[in-house]
mmCIF file with all atom_site columns, C-alpha atoms in Angstrom:
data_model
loop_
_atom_site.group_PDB
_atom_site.id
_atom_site.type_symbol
_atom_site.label_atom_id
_atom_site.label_alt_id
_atom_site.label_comp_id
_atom_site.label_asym_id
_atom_site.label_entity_id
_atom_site.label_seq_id
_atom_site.pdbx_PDB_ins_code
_atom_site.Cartn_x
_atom_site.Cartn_y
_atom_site.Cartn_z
_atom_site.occupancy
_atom_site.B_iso_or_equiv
_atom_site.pdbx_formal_charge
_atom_site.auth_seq_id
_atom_site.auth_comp_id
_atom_site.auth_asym_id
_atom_site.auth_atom_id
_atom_site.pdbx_PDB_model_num
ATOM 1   C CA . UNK Y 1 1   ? 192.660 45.219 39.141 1.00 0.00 ? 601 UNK Y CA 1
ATOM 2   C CA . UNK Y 1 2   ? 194.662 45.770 35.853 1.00 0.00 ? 602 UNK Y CA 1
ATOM 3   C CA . UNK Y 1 3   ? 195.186 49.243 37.068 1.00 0.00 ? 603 UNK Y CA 1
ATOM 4   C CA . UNK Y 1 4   ? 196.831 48.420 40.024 1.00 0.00 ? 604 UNK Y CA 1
ATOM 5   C CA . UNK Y 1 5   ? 199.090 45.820 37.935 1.00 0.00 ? 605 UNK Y CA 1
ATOM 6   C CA . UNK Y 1 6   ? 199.876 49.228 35.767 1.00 0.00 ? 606 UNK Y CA 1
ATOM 7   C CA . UNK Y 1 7   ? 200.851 50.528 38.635 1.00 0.00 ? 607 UNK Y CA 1
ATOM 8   C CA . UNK Y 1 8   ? 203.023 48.650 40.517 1.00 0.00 ? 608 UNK Y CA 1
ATOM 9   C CA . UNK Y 1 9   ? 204.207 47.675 37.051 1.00 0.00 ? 609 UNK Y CA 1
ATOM 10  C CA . UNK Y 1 10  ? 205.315 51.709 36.557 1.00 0.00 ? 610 UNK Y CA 1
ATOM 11  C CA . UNK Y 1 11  ? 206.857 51.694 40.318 1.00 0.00 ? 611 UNK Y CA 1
ATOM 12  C CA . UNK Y 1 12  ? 208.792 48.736 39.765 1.00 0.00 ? 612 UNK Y CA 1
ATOM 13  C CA . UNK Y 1 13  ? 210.388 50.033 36.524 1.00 0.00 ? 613 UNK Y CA 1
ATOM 14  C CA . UNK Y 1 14  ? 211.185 53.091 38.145 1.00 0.00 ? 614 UNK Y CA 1
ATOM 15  C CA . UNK Y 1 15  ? 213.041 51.524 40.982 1.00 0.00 ? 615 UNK Y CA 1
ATOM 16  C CA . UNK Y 1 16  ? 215.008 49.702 38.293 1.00 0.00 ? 616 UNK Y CA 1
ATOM 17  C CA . UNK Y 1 17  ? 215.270 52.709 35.948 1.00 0.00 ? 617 UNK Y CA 1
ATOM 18  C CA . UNK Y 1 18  ? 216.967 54.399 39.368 1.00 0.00 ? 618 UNK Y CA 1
ATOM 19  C CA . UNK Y 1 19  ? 219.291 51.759 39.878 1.00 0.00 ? 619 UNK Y CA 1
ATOM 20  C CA . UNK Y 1 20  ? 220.631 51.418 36.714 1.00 0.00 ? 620 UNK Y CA 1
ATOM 21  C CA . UNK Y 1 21  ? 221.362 55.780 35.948 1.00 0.00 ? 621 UNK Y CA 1
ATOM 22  C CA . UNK Y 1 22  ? 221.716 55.820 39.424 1.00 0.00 ? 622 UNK Y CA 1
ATOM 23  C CA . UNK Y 1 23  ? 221.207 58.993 42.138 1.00 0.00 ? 623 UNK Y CA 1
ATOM 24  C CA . UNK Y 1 24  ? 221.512 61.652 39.753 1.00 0.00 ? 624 UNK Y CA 1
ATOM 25  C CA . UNK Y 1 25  ? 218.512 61.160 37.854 1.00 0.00 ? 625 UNK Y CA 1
ATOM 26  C CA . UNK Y 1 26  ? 216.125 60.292 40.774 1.00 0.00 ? 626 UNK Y CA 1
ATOM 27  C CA . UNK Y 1 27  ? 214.246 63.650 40.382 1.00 0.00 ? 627 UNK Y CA 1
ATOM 28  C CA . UNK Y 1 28  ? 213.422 63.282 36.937 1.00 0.00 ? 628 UNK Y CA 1
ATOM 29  C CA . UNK Y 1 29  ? 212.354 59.556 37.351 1.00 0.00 ? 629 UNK Y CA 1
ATOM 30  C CA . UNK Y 1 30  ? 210.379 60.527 40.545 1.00 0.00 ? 630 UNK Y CA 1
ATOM 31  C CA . UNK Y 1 31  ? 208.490 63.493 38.672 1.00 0.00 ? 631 UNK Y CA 1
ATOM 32  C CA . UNK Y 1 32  ? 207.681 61.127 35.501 1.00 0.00 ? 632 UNK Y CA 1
ATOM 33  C CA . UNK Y 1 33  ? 206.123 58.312 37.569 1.00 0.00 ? 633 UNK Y CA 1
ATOM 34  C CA . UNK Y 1 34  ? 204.044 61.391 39.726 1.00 0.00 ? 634 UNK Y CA 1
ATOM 35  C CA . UNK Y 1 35  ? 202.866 62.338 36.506 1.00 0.00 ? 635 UNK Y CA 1
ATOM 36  C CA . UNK Y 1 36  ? 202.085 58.627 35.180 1.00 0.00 ? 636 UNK Y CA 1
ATOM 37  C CA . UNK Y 1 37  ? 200.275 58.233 38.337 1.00 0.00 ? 637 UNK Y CA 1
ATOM 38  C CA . UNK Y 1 38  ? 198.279 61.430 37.986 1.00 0.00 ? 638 UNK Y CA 1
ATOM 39  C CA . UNK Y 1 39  ? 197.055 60.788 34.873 1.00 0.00 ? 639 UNK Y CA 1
ATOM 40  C CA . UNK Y 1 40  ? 196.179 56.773 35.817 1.00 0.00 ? 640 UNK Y CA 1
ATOM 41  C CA . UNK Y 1 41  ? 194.301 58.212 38.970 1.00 0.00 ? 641 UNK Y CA 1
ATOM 42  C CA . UNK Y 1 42  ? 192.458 61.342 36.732 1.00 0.00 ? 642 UNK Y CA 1
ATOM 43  C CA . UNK Y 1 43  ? 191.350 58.245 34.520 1.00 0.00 ? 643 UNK Y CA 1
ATOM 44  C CA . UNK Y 1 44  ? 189.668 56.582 37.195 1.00 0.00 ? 644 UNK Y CA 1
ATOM 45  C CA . UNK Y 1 45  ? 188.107 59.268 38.575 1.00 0.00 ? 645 UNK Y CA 1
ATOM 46  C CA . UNK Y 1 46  ? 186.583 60.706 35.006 1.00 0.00 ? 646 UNK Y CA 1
ATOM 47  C CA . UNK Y 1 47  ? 185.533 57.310 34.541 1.00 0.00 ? 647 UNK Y CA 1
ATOM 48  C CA . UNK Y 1 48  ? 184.196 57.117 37.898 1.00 0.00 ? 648 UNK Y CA 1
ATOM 49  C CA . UNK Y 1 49  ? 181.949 60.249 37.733 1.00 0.00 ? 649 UNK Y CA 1
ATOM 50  C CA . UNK Y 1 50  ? 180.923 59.377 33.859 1.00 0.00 ? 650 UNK Y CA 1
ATOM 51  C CA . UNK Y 1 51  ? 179.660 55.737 35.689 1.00 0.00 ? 651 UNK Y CA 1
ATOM 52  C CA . UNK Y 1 52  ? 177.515 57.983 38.184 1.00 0.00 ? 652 UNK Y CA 1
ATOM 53  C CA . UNK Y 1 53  ? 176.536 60.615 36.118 1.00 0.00 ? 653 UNK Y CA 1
ATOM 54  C CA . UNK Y 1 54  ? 174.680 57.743 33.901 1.00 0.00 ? 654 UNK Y CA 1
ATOM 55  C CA . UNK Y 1 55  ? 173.298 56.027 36.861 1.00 0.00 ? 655 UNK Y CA 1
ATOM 56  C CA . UNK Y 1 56  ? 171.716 59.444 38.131 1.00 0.00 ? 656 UNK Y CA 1
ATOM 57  C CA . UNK Y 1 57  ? 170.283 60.160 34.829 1.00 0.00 ? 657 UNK Y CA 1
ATOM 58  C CA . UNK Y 1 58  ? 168.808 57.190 33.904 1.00 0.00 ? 658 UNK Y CA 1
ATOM 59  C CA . UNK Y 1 59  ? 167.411 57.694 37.712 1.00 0.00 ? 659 UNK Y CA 1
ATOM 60  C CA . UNK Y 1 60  ? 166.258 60.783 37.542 1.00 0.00 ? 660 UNK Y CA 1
ATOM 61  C CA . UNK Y 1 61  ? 164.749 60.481 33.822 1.00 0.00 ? 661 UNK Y CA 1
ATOM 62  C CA . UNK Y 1 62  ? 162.138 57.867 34.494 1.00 0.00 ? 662 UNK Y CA 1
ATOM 63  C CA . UNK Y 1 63  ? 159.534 59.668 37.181 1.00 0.00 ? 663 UNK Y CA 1
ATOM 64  C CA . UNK Y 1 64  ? 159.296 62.676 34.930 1.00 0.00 ? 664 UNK Y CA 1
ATOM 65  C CA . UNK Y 1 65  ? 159.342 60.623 31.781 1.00 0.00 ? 665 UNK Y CA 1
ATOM 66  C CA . UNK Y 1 66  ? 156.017 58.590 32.897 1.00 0.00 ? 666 UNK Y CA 1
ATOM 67  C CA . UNK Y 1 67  ? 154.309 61.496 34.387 1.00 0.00 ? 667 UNK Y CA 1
ATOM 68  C CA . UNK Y 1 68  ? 152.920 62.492 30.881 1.00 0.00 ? 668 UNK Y CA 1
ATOM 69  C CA . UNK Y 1 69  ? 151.739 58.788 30.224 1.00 0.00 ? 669 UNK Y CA 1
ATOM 70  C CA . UNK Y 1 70  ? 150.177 58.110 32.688 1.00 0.00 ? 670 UNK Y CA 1
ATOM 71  C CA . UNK Y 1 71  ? 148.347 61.891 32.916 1.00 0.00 ? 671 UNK Y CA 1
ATOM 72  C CA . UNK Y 1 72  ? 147.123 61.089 29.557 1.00 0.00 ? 672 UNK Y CA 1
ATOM 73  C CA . UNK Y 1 73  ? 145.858 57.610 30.365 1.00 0.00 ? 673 UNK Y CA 1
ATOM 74  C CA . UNK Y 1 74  ? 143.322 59.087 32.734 1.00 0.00 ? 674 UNK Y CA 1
ATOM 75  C CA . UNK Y 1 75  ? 142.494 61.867 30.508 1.00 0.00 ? 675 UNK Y CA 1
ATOM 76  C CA . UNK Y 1 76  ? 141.774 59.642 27.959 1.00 0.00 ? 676 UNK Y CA 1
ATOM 77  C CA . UNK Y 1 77  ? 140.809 56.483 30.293 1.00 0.00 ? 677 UNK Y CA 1
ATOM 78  C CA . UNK Y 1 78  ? 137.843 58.880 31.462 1.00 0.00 ? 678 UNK Y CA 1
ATOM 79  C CA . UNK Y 1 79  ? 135.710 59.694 28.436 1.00 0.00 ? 679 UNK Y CA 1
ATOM 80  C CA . UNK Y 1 80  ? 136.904 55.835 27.049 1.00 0.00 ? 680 UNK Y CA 1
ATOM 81  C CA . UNK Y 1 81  ? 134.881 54.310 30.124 1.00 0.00 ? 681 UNK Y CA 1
ATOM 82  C CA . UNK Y 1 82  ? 131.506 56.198 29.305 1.00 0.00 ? 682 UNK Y CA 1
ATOM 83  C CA . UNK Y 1 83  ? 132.305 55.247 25.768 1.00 0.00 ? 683 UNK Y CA 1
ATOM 84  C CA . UNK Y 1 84  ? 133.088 51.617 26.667 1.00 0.00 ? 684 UNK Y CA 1
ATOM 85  C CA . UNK Y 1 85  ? 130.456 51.266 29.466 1.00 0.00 ? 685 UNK Y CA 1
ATOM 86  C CA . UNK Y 1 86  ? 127.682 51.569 26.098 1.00 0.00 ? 686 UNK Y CA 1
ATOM 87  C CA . UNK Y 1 87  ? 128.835 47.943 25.527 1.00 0.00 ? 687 UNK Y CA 1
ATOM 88  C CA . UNK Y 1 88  ? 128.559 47.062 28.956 1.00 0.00 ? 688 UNK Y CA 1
ATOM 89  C CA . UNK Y 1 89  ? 130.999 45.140 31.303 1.00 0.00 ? 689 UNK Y CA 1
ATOM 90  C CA . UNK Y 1 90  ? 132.937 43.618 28.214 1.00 0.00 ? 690 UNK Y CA 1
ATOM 91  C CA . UNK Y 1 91  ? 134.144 47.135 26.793 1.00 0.00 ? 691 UNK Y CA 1
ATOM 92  C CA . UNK Y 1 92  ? 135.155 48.220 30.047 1.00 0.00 ? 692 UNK Y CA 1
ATOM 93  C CA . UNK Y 1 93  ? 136.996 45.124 30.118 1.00 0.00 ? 693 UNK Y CA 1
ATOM 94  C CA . UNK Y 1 94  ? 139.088 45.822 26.735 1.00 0.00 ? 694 UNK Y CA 1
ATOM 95  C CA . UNK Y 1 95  ? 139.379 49.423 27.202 1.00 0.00 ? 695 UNK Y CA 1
ATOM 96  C CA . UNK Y 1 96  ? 141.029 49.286 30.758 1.00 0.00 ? 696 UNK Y CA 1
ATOM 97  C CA . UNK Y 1 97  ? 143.614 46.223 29.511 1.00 0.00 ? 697 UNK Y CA 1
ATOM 98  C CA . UNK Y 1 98  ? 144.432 48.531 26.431 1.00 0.00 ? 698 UNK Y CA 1
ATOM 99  C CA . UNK Y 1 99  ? 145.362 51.003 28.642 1.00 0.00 ? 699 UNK Y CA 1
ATOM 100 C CA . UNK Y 1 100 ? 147.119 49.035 30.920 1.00 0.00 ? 700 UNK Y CA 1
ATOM 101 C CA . UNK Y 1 101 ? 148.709 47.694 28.507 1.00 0.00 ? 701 UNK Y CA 1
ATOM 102 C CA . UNK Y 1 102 ? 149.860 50.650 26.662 1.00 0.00 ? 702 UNK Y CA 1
ATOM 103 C CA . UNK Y 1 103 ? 151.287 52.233 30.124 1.00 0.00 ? 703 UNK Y CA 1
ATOM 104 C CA . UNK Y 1 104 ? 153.410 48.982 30.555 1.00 0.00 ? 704 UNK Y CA 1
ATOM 105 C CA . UNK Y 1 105 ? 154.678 48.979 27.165 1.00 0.00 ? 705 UNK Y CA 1
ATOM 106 C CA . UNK Y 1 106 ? 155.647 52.539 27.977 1.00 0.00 ? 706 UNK Y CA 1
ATOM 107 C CA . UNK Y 1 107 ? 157.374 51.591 31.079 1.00 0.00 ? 707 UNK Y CA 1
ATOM 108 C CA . UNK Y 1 108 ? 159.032 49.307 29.759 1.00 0.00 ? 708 UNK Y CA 1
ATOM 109 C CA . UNK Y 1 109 ? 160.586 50.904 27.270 1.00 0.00 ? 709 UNK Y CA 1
ATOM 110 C CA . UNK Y 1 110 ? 161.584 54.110 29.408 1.00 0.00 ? 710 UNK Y CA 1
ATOM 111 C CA . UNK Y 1 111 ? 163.588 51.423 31.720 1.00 0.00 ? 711 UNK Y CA 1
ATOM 112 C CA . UNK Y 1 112 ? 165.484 50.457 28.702 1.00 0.00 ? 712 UNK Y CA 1
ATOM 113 C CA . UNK Y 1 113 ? 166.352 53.826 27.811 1.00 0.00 ? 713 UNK Y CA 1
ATOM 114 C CA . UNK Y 1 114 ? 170.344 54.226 28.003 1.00 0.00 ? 714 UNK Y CA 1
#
């Protein structure tokens, strides 16, 4: 919205601009407000793809990232539970909440990741 202000702000000016130096300089004040407009519109767009190329990242990181969590939670959630299951129903208990626990924590903070 305070783009389009700049904008019509820069088109404005350069209706004035041509009134007051009048027909002779219409060229030059049509090529400066093309190129005040190219770069304003080259802004957006860089801005634009920086916004998506963020959003895709932070997309596209997270799958891959928890793949090797939660791979090594059953490799070591297997030989934990013939551990644990010595102690009976109990150990299971605390060995399986640890590791949920752990894989949330590491969810958690892969979501946060910028």
């Amino acid at each position: 919205m305070h783009q389009e202000r700049d904008v019509r702000d820069e088109l404005r000016a350069t209706i004035d601009a041509r009134r007051d130096l009048g027909p002779d300089y219409e060229l030059a004040l049509v090529d400066s407000l093309a190129d005040r407009l190219d770069a304003t519109i080259a802004a957006r767009v860089e801005a634009e793809l920086r916004q998506r190329g963020k959003e895709s990242k932070r997309k596209n990181e997270n799958p891959r990232s928890m793949v090797p969590i939660a791979l090594g939670s059953m490799g070591i959630g297997v030989p934990l539970t013939a551990i644990a299951s010595q102690a009976g129903a109990p150990g299971l208990i605390i060995a399986w909440v640890s590791i949920v626990l752990i894989n949330i924590a590491a969810a958690v903070t892969l979501m946060r990741r910028p």
